[in-house]
CSV table of C-alpha atoms and ligand atoms in Angstrom, one decimal:
chain,number,residue,atom,x,y,z
A,1,MET,CA,4.0,-74.4,89.7
A,2,THR,CA,2.3,-72.4,92.4
A,3,ARG,CA,1.4,-68.7,92.6
A,4,LEU,CA,0.3,-66.4,95.4
A,5,CYS,CA,-3.1,-64.8,95.3
A,6,GLU,CA,-4.5,-62.2,97.6
A,7,ILE,CA,-7.9,-62.0,99.2
A,8,ARG,CA,-8.8,-58.4,99.7
A,9,VAL,CA,-11.9,-56.5,100.9
A,10,PRO,CA,-14.0,-55.8,97.9
A,11,ASP,CA,-16.0,-52.7,97.1
A,12,VAL,CA,-18.8,-52.7,99.7
A,13,GLY,CA,-20.3,-49.3,98.8
A,14,ASN,CA,-18.2,-46.5,100.0
A,15,VAL,CA,-17.8,-47.6,103.6
A,16,ALA,CA,-14.7,-46.3,105.3
A,17,GLU,CA,-14.7,-48.5,108.4
A,18,ILE,CA,-15.5,-52.2,108.4
A,19,ASP,CA,-15.2,-54.2,111.5
A,20,VAL,CA,-13.8,-57.7,111.4
A,21,VAL,CA,-16.2,-59.8,113.5
A,22,GLU,CA,-14.9,-63.3,112.9
A,23,VAL,CA,-12.0,-64.9,111.1
A,24,LEU,CA,-12.7,-68.4,109.9
A,25,ILE,CA,-9.3,-69.4,108.4
A,26,GLN,CA,-5.8,-69.8,109.6
A,27,ALA,CA,-2.5,-70.4,107.8
A,28,GLY,CA,-2.3,-73.9,106.3
A,29,ASP,CA,-6.1,-74.2,105.8
A,30,VAL,CA,-7.2,-75.4,102.4
A,31,VAL,CA,-10.0,-73.2,101.1
A,32,GLU,CA,-12.3,-73.4,98.1
A,33,LEU,CA,-13.4,-70.7,95.8
A,34,GLU,CA,-16.2,-68.6,97.4
A,35,GLN,CA,-15.7,-70.3,100.8
A,36,THR,CA,-16.4,-67.8,103.6
A,37,VAL,CA,-13.1,-66.7,105.2
A,38,ALA,CA,-14.3,-63.9,107.5
A,39,THR,CA,-17.3,-62.1,108.7
A,40,LEU,CA,-17.2,-58.3,108.4
A,41,GLU,CA,-19.6,-55.8,109.7
A,42,THR,CA,-20.5,-52.2,108.9
A,43,ASP,CA,-22.9,-50.0,110.8
A,44,LYS,CA,-25.6,-51.1,108.4
A,45,ALA,CA,-25.1,-54.9,107.9
A,46,SER,CA,-22.9,-57.8,108.3
A,47,MET,CA,-21.5,-59.8,105.5
A,48,ASP,CA,-19.5,-63.0,104.7
A,49,LEU,CA,-16.3,-62.4,102.9
A,50,PRO,CA,-15.8,-65.2,100.3
A,51,SER,CA,-12.4,-66.4,99.2
A,52,SER,CA,-11.4,-65.2,95.7
A,53,ALA,CA,-9.2,-68.3,95.2
A,54,ALA,CA,-8.9,-72.0,95.9
A,55,GLY,CA,-5.7,-73.2,97.5
A,56,THR,CA,-3.8,-73.1,100.8
A,57,ILE,CA,-3.9,-70.1,103.0
A,58,GLN,CA,-0.4,-68.9,103.4
A,59,GLN,CA,-0.9,-66.0,105.8
A,60,VAL,CA,-3.8,-64.2,107.5
A,61,TYR,CA,-3.5,-60.5,108.0
A,62,ILE,CA,-6.6,-59.8,110.1
A,63,LYS,CA,-8.0,-60.7,113.5
A,64,PRO,CA,-11.4,-60.2,115.1
A,65,GLY,CA,-11.7,-56.6,116.3
A,66,ASP,CA,-9.6,-55.1,113.5
A,67,THR,CA,-11.0,-52.4,111.3
A,68,VAL,CA,-10.5,-52.7,107.5
A,69,SER,CA,-11.7,-50.9,104.4
A,70,GLU,CA,-12.0,-51.5,100.7
A,71,GLY,CA,-8.9,-53.1,99.4
A,72,SER,CA,-7.4,-54.2,102.7
A,73,LEU,CA,-5.4,-57.4,102.5
A,74,ILE,CA,-7.2,-60.2,104.3
A,75,ALA,CA,-5.1,-63.2,103.4
A,76,THR,CA,-2.7,-64.7,100.9
A,77,VAL,CA,-3.5,-68.0,99.2
A,78,LEU,CA,-1.0,-70.4,97.6
A,79,VAL,CA,-2.7,-71.6,94.4
A,80,SER,CA,-1.2,-74.5,92.4
A,81,ASP,CA,-1.6,-74.3,88.6
A,82,ALA,CA,-3.5,-77.4,88.6
A,83,GLU,CA,-6.2,-75.5,90.4
A,84,VAL,CA,-7.7,-73.0,88.0
A,85,SER,CA,-10.2,-71.8,90.5
A,86,VAL,CA,-9.3,-68.1,90.8
A,87,ALA,CA,-12.0,-65.5,90.4
A,88,GLU,CA,-11.1,-62.9,87.8
A,89,THR,CA,-12.5,-60.2,90.0
A,90,PRO,CA,-13.0,-60.6,93.7
A,91,ALA,CA,-16.5,-61.9,94.3
A,92,PRO,CA,-18.7,-59.4,95.9
A,93,ALA,CA,-18.7,-59.9,99.6
A,94,ALA,CA,-22.4,-59.4,100.4
A,95,VAL,CA,-25.2,-57.1,100.0
A,96,VAL,CA,-24.4,-54.5,102.6
A,97,GLU,CA,-26.8,-51.6,102.7
A,98,LYS,CA,-30.2,-51.9,104.2
A,99,ALA,CA,-30.0,-55.7,103.9
A,100,PRO,CA,-31.1,-57.4,107.1
A,101,GLU,CA,-29.9,-60.7,105.7
A,102,PRO,CA,-26.9,-60.5,103.3
A,103,VAL,CA,-27.1,-62.6,100.2
A,104,SER,CA,-24.0,-64.6,100.7
A,105,LEU,CA,-26.0,-67.6,101.9
A,106,PRO,CA,-26.1,-70.6,99.6
A,107,VAL,CA,-29.1,-71.4,97.5
A,108,GLN,CA,-32.3,-72.0,99.4
A,109,ARG,CA,-32.5,-75.6,100.7
A,110,ALA,CA,-35.5,-77.8,101.0
A,111,PRO,CA,-37.4,-77.3,104.2
A,112,GLU,CA,-35.2,-78.4,107.1
A,113,PRO,CA,-36.4,-81.0,109.5
A,114,LYS,CA,-37.7,-79.4,112.7
A,115,ALA,CA,-35.2,-79.3,115.5
A,116,PRO,CA,-36.0,-80.4,119.0
A,117,ASP,CA,-37.9,-77.7,121.0
A,118,VAL,CA,-34.9,-77.2,123.3
A,119,LEU,CA,-32.9,-75.9,120.4
A,120,GLN,CA,-35.7,-73.7,119.0
A,121,SER,CA,-37.1,-70.6,120.7
A,122,PRO,CA,-40.9,-70.5,120.7
A,123,GLU,CA,-41.0,-66.8,121.4
A,124,VAL,CA,-38.0,-65.1,119.7
A,125,SER,CA,-37.2,-65.2,116.0
A,126,GLY,CA,-33.6,-65.9,115.1
A,127,GLU,CA,-33.7,-63.0,112.7
A,128,LYS,CA,-33.3,-60.6,115.6
A,129,ALA,CA,-30.2,-62.2,117.0
A,130,HIS,CA,-26.8,-60.6,116.7
A,131,ALA,CA,-25.0,-63.0,114.4
A,132,SER,CA,-23.4,-63.0,111.0
A,133,PRO,CA,-25.0,-64.8,108.0
A,134,SER,CA,-22.4,-67.6,108.1
A,135,VAL,CA,-23.2,-68.2,111.8
A,136,ARG,CA,-26.9,-68.1,111.1
A,137,LEU,CA,-26.4,-70.7,108.4
A,138,PHE,CA,-24.3,-72.8,110.6
A,139,ALA,CA,-26.9,-72.6,113.3
A,140,ARG,CA,-29.7,-73.4,110.9
A,141,GLU,CA,-27.8,-76.5,109.7
A,142,LEU,CA,-27.7,-77.7,113.2
A,143,GLY,CA,-31.4,-76.8,113.8
A,144,VAL,CA,-30.5,-74.1,116.3
A,145,ASP,CA,-32.4,-70.9,116.6
A,146,VAL,CA,-29.7,-68.4,117.3
A,147,ALA,CA,-32.1,-66.3,119.3
A,148,LYS,CA,-31.9,-69.0,122.0
A,149,ILE,CA,-28.2,-68.3,122.5
A,150,LYS,CA,-29.1,-64.7,123.4
A,151,THR,CA,-25.6,-63.4,123.9
A,152,GLY,CA,-22.4,-64.5,122.2
A,153,SER,CA,-18.8,-64.2,123.1
A,154,GLY,CA,-17.9,-61.9,120.2
A,155,ARG,CA,-17.7,-58.1,120.3
A,156,LYS,CA,-20.9,-56.4,121.6
A,157,GLY,CA,-22.2,-59.9,122.5
A,158,ARG,CA,-22.1,-61.1,118.9
A,159,ILE,CA,-22.9,-64.8,118.5
A,160,LEU,CA,-20.0,-66.7,116.9
A,161,LYS,CA,-19.7,-70.2,115.5
A,162,ASP,CA,-18.1,-71.4,118.8
A,163,ASP,CA,-21.1,-70.1,120.7
A,164,VAL,CA,-23.4,-72.2,118.6
A,165,LYS,CA,-21.2,-75.2,119.1
A,166,SER,CA,-21.1,-74.7,122.9
A,167,PHE,CA,-24.9,-74.2,122.9
A,168,VAL,CA,-25.5,-77.5,121.1
A,169,LYS,CA,-23.1,-79.3,123.4
A,170,LYS,CA,-24.8,-77.9,126.5
A,171,VAL,CA,-28.3,-78.9,125.2
A,172,ILE,CA,-27.1,-82.4,124.4
A,173,THR,CA,-25.4,-83.1,127.7
A,174,GLU,CA,-27.9,-81.3,130.0
A,175,GLY,CA,-30.9,-82.0,127.9
A,176,ILE,CA,-30.4,-85.7,127.8
A,177,VAL,CA,-29.8,-85.8,131.6
A,178,ALA,CA,-32.5,-83.4,132.6
A,179,THR,CA,-35.3,-83.8,130.1
A,180,GLY,CA,-34.3,-86.3,127.5
A,181,ALA,CA,-33.4,-85.5,124.0
A,182,GLY,CA,-36.3,-84.6,121.9
A,183,ILE,CA,-38.7,-84.4,124.9
A,184,PRO,CA,-40.4,-81.1,125.1
A,185,SER,CA,-39.3,-79.2,128.2
A,186,ILE,CA,-41.9,-77.9,130.6
A,187,PRO,CA,-42.5,-74.3,129.9
A,188,ALA,CA,-41.7,-71.7,132.5
A,189,VAL,CA,-44.8,-70.2,134.2
A,190,ASP,CA,-45.2,-66.8,135.8
A,191,PHE,CA,-46.9,-67.6,139.1
A,192,SER,CA,-47.2,-63.9,140.2
A,193,PRO,CA,-50.8,-63.5,139.0
A,194,TYR,CA,-51.9,-66.2,141.5
A,195,GLY,CA,-50.2,-65.1,144.6
A,196,GLU,CA,-46.9,-64.5,146.5
A,197,THR,CA,-44.0,-66.9,145.9
A,198,GLU,CA,-40.5,-67.4,147.2
A,199,VAL,CA,-37.6,-69.0,145.3
A,200,GLN,CA,-35.6,-71.6,147.2
A,201,LYS,CA,-32.4,-73.0,145.7
A,202,LEU,CA,-32.3,-76.8,145.6
A,203,SER,CA,-29.6,-78.5,147.6
A,204,LYS,CA,-26.7,-80.0,145.6
A,205,ILE,CA,-27.9,-83.5,146.7
A,206,LYS,CA,-31.4,-82.8,145.4
A,207,ARG,CA,-30.1,-81.5,142.1
A,208,LEU,CA,-27.8,-84.5,141.5
A,209,THR,CA,-30.4,-87.0,142.7
A,210,GLY,CA,-32.9,-85.3,140.3
A,211,GLN,CA,-30.6,-85.7,137.4
A,212,ASN,CA,-29.9,-89.3,138.2
A,213,LEU,CA,-33.5,-90.2,138.7
A,214,SER,CA,-34.5,-88.5,135.4
A,215,ARG,CA,-31.8,-90.4,133.6
A,216,VAL,CA,-33.0,-93.7,135.1
A,217,TRP,CA,-36.6,-92.9,134.3
A,218,LEU,CA,-35.8,-92.2,130.7
A,219,ASN,CA,-33.5,-95.2,130.2
A,220,LEU,CA,-35.0,-98.1,132.1
A,221,PRO,CA,-38.3,-99.8,131.3
A,222,MET,CA,-39.4,-100.3,134.9
A,223,VAL,CA,-42.2,-102.4,136.4
A,224,THR,CA,-43.3,-102.4,140.0
A,225,TYR,CA,-44.7,-105.5,141.6
A,226,HIS,CA,-46.6,-105.3,144.9
A,227,GLU,CA,-46.6,-108.0,147.5
A,228,GLU,CA,-47.4,-108.5,151.2
A,229,ALA,CA,-45.4,-110.5,153.7
A,230,ASP,CA,-46.7,-112.0,156.9
A,231,ILE,CA,-44.2,-110.8,159.6
A,232,THR,CA,-46.3,-111.7,162.6
A,233,GLU,CA,-43.7,-114.2,163.9
A,234,MET,CA,-40.8,-112.0,162.9
A,235,GLU,CA,-42.2,-109.1,164.8
A,236,ALA,CA,-42.7,-111.3,167.9
A,237,PHE,CA,-39.1,-112.4,167.7
A,238,ARG,CA,-37.8,-108.8,167.2
A,239,ASN,CA,-39.8,-107.6,170.2
A,240,ALA,CA,-38.4,-110.4,172.3
A,241,LEU,CA,-34.8,-109.6,171.1
A,242,ASN,CA,-35.3,-105.9,171.9
A,243,ALA,CA,-36.7,-106.7,175.3
A,244,GLU,CA,-33.5,-108.6,176.2
A,245,LYS,CA,-31.4,-105.5,175.3
A,246,ALA,CA,-30.0,-103.3,178.0
A,247,LYS,CA,-31.3,-99.8,178.4
A,248,GLY,CA,-29.7,-97.5,175.8
A,249,GLU,CA,-28.5,-100.4,173.6
A,250,LEU,CA,-29.4,-100.2,169.9
A,251,LYS,CA,-32.8,-101.7,169.1
A,252,ILE,CA,-33.3,-103.8,166.1
A,253,THR,CA,-35.8,-102.7,163.5
A,254,GLY,CA,-37.6,-104.9,161.1
A,255,LEU,CA,-35.4,-103.5,158.3
A,256,MET,CA,-32.5,-105.7,159.4
A,257,PHE,CA,-34.4,-108.9,158.8
A,258,ILE,CA,-35.7,-107.5,155.5
A,259,ILE,CA,-32.1,-106.9,154.4
A,260,LYS,CA,-31.2,-110.5,155.3
A,261,ALA,CA,-34.2,-112.0,153.6
A,262,LEU,CA,-33.5,-109.9,150.5
A,263,VAL,CA,-29.9,-111.1,150.3
A,264,ALA,CA,-31.0,-114.7,150.7
A,265,ALA,CA,-33.4,-114.2,147.8
A,266,MET,CA,-30.6,-112.6,145.7
A,267,GLN,CA,-28.4,-115.7,146.3
A,268,GLU,CA,-31.2,-117.8,144.8
A,269,PHE,CA,-31.9,-115.4,141.9
A,270,PRO,CA,-28.5,-114.2,140.6
A,271,SER,CA,-30.0,-111.9,137.9
A,272,PHE,CA,-31.1,-109.6,140.8
A,273,ASN,CA,-27.5,-109.2,141.9
A,274,ALA,CA,-26.4,-108.0,138.5
A,275,SER,CA,-26.0,-105.0,136.1
A,276,LEU,CA,-26.6,-104.8,132.4
A,277,SER,CA,-23.4,-104.2,130.4
A,278,ALA,CA,-23.2,-100.7,128.8
A,279,ASP,CA,-23.9,-102.2,125.3
A,280,GLY,CA,-27.0,-104.0,126.8
A,281,GLU,CA,-25.7,-107.3,125.4
A,282,SER,CA,-24.7,-109.1,128.6
A,283,LEU,CA,-25.3,-109.3,132.3
A,284,ILE,CA,-22.6,-108.7,134.8
A,285,LEU,CA,-23.2,-111.0,137.7
A,286,LYS,CA,-21.9,-110.0,141.1
A,287,LYS,CA,-20.5,-112.4,143.6
A,288,TYR,CA,-20.7,-110.0,146.5
A,289,PHE,CA,-23.8,-108.8,148.3
A,290,ASN,CA,-23.8,-105.0,149.1
A,291,ILE,CA,-27.2,-103.4,149.9
A,292,GLY,CA,-27.8,-99.7,149.6
A,293,ILE,CA,-30.3,-98.2,152.1
A,294,ALA,CA,-32.1,-95.0,151.1
A,295,VAL,CA,-31.8,-92.5,154.0
A,296,ASP,CA,-33.9,-89.4,154.3
A,297,THR,CA,-31.7,-86.4,155.3
A,298,PRO,CA,-32.5,-82.7,155.6
A,299,ASN,CA,-30.6,-82.1,152.4
A,300,GLY,CA,-32.3,-84.9,150.4
A,301,LEU,CA,-32.0,-88.6,149.8
A,302,VAL,CA,-28.7,-90.4,150.0
A,303,VAL,CA,-27.9,-94.1,149.7
A,304,PRO,CA,-25.2,-95.4,152.0
A,305,VAL,CA,-24.1,-99.0,151.1
A,306,LEU,CA,-23.8,-101.9,153.7
A,307,ARG,CA,-21.1,-104.2,152.4
A,308,ASN,CA,-20.9,-108.0,152.4
A,309,VAL,CA,-24.3,-108.2,154.1
A,310,ASN,CA,-24.3,-112.0,153.8
A,311,ASN,CA,-21.4,-112.2,156.2
A,312,LYS,CA,-22.8,-109.9,158.9
A,313,SER,CA,-25.2,-110.6,161.8
A,314,VAL,CA,-28.4,-108.7,162.3
A,315,ASN,CA,-26.8,-106.8,165.2
A,316,GLU,CA,-23.8,-105.8,163.2
A,317,LEU,CA,-26.1,-104.6,160.4
A,318,ALA,CA,-28.1,-102.5,162.9
A,319,VAL,CA,-25.0,-100.9,164.3
A,320,GLU,CA,-23.6,-100.2,160.8
A,321,LEU,CA,-26.9,-98.7,159.5
A,322,ALA,CA,-27.2,-96.5,162.6
A,323,GLU,CA,-23.7,-95.2,162.0
A,324,LYS,CA,-24.1,-94.6,158.3
A,325,SER,CA,-27.6,-93.0,158.5
A,326,GLU,CA,-26.3,-90.7,161.3
A,327,LYS,CA,-23.3,-89.8,159.0
A,328,ALA,CA,-25.7,-89.3,156.2
A,329,ARG,CA,-27.9,-86.9,158.2
A,330,LEU,CA,-24.9,-84.9,159.2
A,331,GLY,CA,-23.7,-84.7,155.6
A,332,LYS,CA,-20.5,-86.7,156.4
A,333,LEU,CA,-20.8,-89.6,154.1
A,334,LEU,CA,-17.8,-90.0,151.8
A,335,PRO,CA,-18.4,-91.0,148.1
A,336,GLY,CA,-17.0,-94.5,148.8
A,337,ASP,CA,-19.7,-95.0,151.4
A,338,MET,CA,-22.3,-94.7,148.7
A,339,GLN,CA,-20.7,-96.9,146.0
A,340,GLY,CA,-20.7,-100.5,145.1
A,341,GLY,CA,-24.4,-101.3,145.9
A,342,CYS,CA,-26.0,-104.4,144.3
A,343,MET,CA,-29.6,-103.6,145.2
A,344,THR,CA,-31.3,-100.8,147.2
A,345,ILE,CA,-34.0,-100.8,149.9
A,346,SER,CA,-36.2,-97.7,150.3
A,347,SER,CA,-38.0,-98.1,153.5
A,348,LEU,CA,-40.8,-95.6,154.3
A,349,GLY,CA,-42.3,-97.9,157.0
A,350,GLY,CA,-41.3,-95.7,159.9
A,351,ILE,CA,-43.4,-92.9,158.3
A,352,GLY,CA,-46.4,-94.8,156.9
A,353,GLY,CA,-47.8,-95.7,153.4
A,354,THR,CA,-49.5,-98.7,151.9
A,355,SER,CA,-47.4,-98.9,148.7
A,356,PHE,CA,-45.3,-96.8,146.3
A,357,THR,CA,-43.2,-97.2,143.1
A,358,PRO,CA,-39.5,-96.7,143.9
A,359,ILE,CA,-37.1,-95.9,141.1
A,360,VAL,CA,-34.3,-98.4,140.4
A,361,ASN,CA,-30.9,-97.1,141.5
A,362,ALA,CA,-29.2,-98.0,138.1
A,363,PRO,CA,-26.9,-99.7,137.2
A,364,GLU,CA,-28.6,-101.9,139.8
A,365,VAL,CA,-31.5,-103.8,138.3
A,366,ALA,CA,-34.0,-103.7,141.1
A,367,ILE,CA,-35.1,-101.9,144.2
A,368,LEU,CA,-37.2,-103.0,147.1
A,369,GLY,CA,-39.7,-100.5,148.6
A,370,VAL,CA,-41.1,-101.0,152.1
A,371,THR,CA,-44.1,-99.3,153.7
A,372,ARG,CA,-45.9,-99.6,157.0
A,373,ALA,CA,-46.8,-103.0,158.4
A,374,LYS,CA,-50.5,-103.3,159.4
A,375,MET,CA,-52.5,-105.8,161.4
A,376,GLN,CA,-55.0,-107.4,159.0
A,377,PRO,CA,-57.6,-110.2,159.1
A,378,ILE,CA,-56.1,-113.0,157.0
A,379,TRP,CA,-58.2,-116.0,156.0
A,380,ASN,CA,-56.4,-119.3,156.7
A,381,GLY,CA,-59.1,-121.5,155.0
A,382,LYS,CA,-61.1,-121.9,158.2
A,383,GLU,CA,-61.1,-118.5,159.9
A,384,PHE,CA,-59.8,-115.0,159.8
A,385,LEU,CA,-56.7,-114.5,161.9
A,386,PRO,CA,-55.0,-111.2,162.9
A,387,ARG,CA,-51.7,-111.1,161.1
A,388,LEU,CA,-49.1,-108.3,160.8
A,389,MET,CA,-48.7,-107.8,157.1
A,390,LEU,CA,-45.8,-105.9,155.6
A,391,PRO,CA,-46.3,-104.2,152.2
A,392,LEU,CA,-43.4,-104.7,149.8
A,393,ASP,CA,-42.9,-103.0,146.4
A,394,LEU,CA,-40.3,-104.4,144.0
A,395,THR,CA,-39.4,-102.2,141.0
A,396,TYR,CA,-37.2,-104.0,138.4
A,397,ASP,CA,-35.6,-103.3,135.1
A,398,HIS,CA,-37.7,-105.3,132.7
A,399,ARG,CA,-34.9,-105.7,130.2
A,400,VAL,CA,-33.2,-107.9,132.8
A,401,ILE,CA,-36.0,-109.4,134.9
A,402,ASP,CA,-39.2,-110.9,133.6
A,403,GLY,CA,-42.5,-110.5,135.4
A,404,ALA,CA,-42.7,-114.1,136.5
A,405,GLU,CA,-39.1,-114.0,137.8
A,406,GLY,CA,-40.0,-110.8,139.8
A,407,ALA,CA,-43.0,-112.6,141.3
A,408,ARG,CA,-40.9,-115.6,142.2
A,409,PHE,CA,-38.2,-113.5,143.8
A,410,MET,CA,-40.8,-111.7,145.9
A,411,ALA,CA,-42.4,-115.0,146.9
A,412,THR,CA,-38.9,-116.0,148.2
A,413,VAL,CA,-38.4,-112.8,150.2
A,414,LYS,CA,-41.9,-113.3,151.6
A,415,TYR,CA,-41.0,-117.0,152.5
A,416,TYR,CA,-38.0,-115.9,154.5
A,417,LEU,CA,-39.8,-113.1,156.3
A,418,ALA,CA,-42.7,-115.4,157.3
A,419,ASP,CA,-40.2,-117.5,159.2
A,420,ILE,CA,-36.8,-116.0,159.6
A,421,ARG,CA,-35.4,-119.3,161.0
A,422,ARG,CA,-35.2,-120.4,157.4
A,423,LEU,CA,-32.4,-117.9,156.9
A,424,LEU,CA,-30.2,-120.3,159.0
A,425,LEU,CA,-30.7,-123.2,156.7
B,501,CAO,N1,-43.8,-101.0,159.5
B,501,CAO,C1,-44.1,-100.6,160.7
B,501,CAO,N2,-43.2,-99.9,161.5
B,501,CAO,C2,-42.0,-99.7,161.0
B,501,CAO,C3,-41.6,-100.1,159.7
B,501,CAO,C4,-42.6,-100.8,158.9
B,501,CAO,N3,-42.4,-101.2,157.7
B,501,CAO,N4,-40.4,-99.6,159.4
B,501,CAO,C5,-39.9,-99.0,160.5
B,501,CAO,N5,-40.9,-99.0,161.5
B,501,CAO,C6,-40.8,-98.5,162.8
B,501,CAO,C7,-39.6,-98.9,163.5
B,501,CAO,O1,-39.7,-100.2,164.1
B,501,CAO,C8,-39.4,-97.8,164.5
B,501,CAO,O2,-40.3,-98.0,165.5
B,501,CAO,P1,-39.8,-97.8,167.1
B,501,CAO,O3,-39.4,-96.4,167.1
B,501,CAO,O4,-41.1,-98.1,167.8
B,501,CAO,O5,-38.7,-98.8,167.3
B,501,CAO,C9,-39.9,-96.6,163.7
B,501,CAO,O6,-40.7,-97.1,162.7
B,501,CAO,C10,-38.8,-95.8,163.1
B,501,CAO,O7,-37.9,-96.6,162.3
B,501,CAO,P2,-36.7,-96.0,161.4
B,501,CAO,O8,-37.2,-95.5,160.2
B,501,CAO,O9,-36.0,-95.0,162.3
B,501,CAO,O10,-35.8,-97.2,161.3
B,501,CAO,P3,-35.6,-98.2,160.1
B,501,CAO,O11,-34.5,-99.1,160.4
B,501,CAO,O12,-36.9,-98.9,159.7
B,501,CAO,O13,-35.2,-97.3,158.8
B,501,CAO,C11,-33.9,-95.7,157.6
B,501,CAO,C12,-33.9,-96.7,158.8
B,501,CAO,C13,-32.5,-95.0,157.6
B,501,CAO,C14,-34.1,-96.4,156.3
B,501,CAO,C15,-35.0,-94.6,157.8
B,501,CAO,O14,-34.8,-93.9,159.0
B,501,CAO,C16,-35.1,-93.7,156.6
B,501,CAO,O15,-34.4,-92.7,156.5
B,501,CAO,N6,-36.2,-93.9,155.8
B,501,CAO,C17,-36.6,-93.0,154.7
B,501,CAO,C18,-36.1,-93.6,153.4
B,501,CAO,C19,-36.6,-92.8,152.3
B,501,CAO,O16,-36.7,-91.6,152.3
B,501,CAO,N7,-37.0,-93.4,151.2
B,501,CAO,C20,-37.6,-92.8,150.1
B,501,CAO,C21,-36.8,-93.0,148.9
B,501,CAO,S1,-37.7,-92.7,147.5
B,501,CAO,O17,-37.8,-91.1,147.5
């Protein structure tokens, strides 16, 4: 046997107009006795309206924005006789007058664990936020200070449960990418006391690159290994090659040989031409050799990919890189031009530098940094000889590559660069 019970607005102390702020039930919902079914608000306070019966909601008679008064029908509940949970008299909704926090909250809990700073507001207390007790409770359970939400989507900017959910979602997705979950964010600073400033919006490339770099920084245990390669003979060969070229013909830079030497080393060390599987349990070894080249553009850093480098000549690579870096600088690269890389080279040699620590372009497992070659006195066991030394910086994902393997890999790159005829063998 079942019977129909009504949930009505109880006596809230002679208030003629009560606003319905939020309705938390719909037909078909199963409710328990005392479960909050709606949030009401008078000009003095807000209150949670508890269900006066346990059962299945048959019909809901209110919606947010409605005005009700004492005795108004809120909903009907189908109660089975097996369920004896029907309050004799409707449970009082909440303390209404002069009560900043209505009493319809459950019993006080043990101190809650501290939520991450991104969810908590250091300056503003949640008590001042425009939200009902049930929403405050919900927010507290998730460790969110409602004051951080500032404005809600309810009437007069009231914060609703959905606003709390969206806030948490936003913090989780953006927070992890931008600052890392649980990592305190850098507080905003007012620079005006120190002098004049100007706000310049970051380009889309810079914003996306920033997010990606932060993600990599937080996820990969990276090590950078520094090495120097003797490129004296390589440079002599390059100059001879360029001297043979007709006027206006594309010149070959040292980078083309570095690309070739890198791929030769990757062929000997397959773990450098790999990606870690998403579960971190296996290595995906690649049988193709695509090299990404970091290109500096007015809008930020982009990484076009040179495909199947092992099958291309130095001249072909020079032409392809010239085309792609030109496209990059004009902002004309297509997404496909930047996908499928196996390892990246970041060359600052045209600008200068003695060393730096590039960040791995995950899911690749290593990146090679190059700075400016310099003539140095090198001891050959008998005398110092002037040699052109190229500084190289290898950053690798230490989950995949061990220190000794990194050092051996760089010794191989160095071996090929010292005498590029070895690339023919
Ligand atoms: N040592 C000495 N000279 C070098 C050198 C090195 N390591 N690398 C390049 N050079 C020389 C070149 O030979 C060239 O000299 P000439 O004009 O006399 O021929 C000059 O510097 C300019 O070279 P380049 O930079 O135009 O050409 P590249 O093939 O070496 O590099 C590219 C191409 C696209 C990688 C480069 O132009 C570029 O954009 N570099 C910046 C990458 C970057 O920003 N990385 C940072 C990522 S981390 O934030």
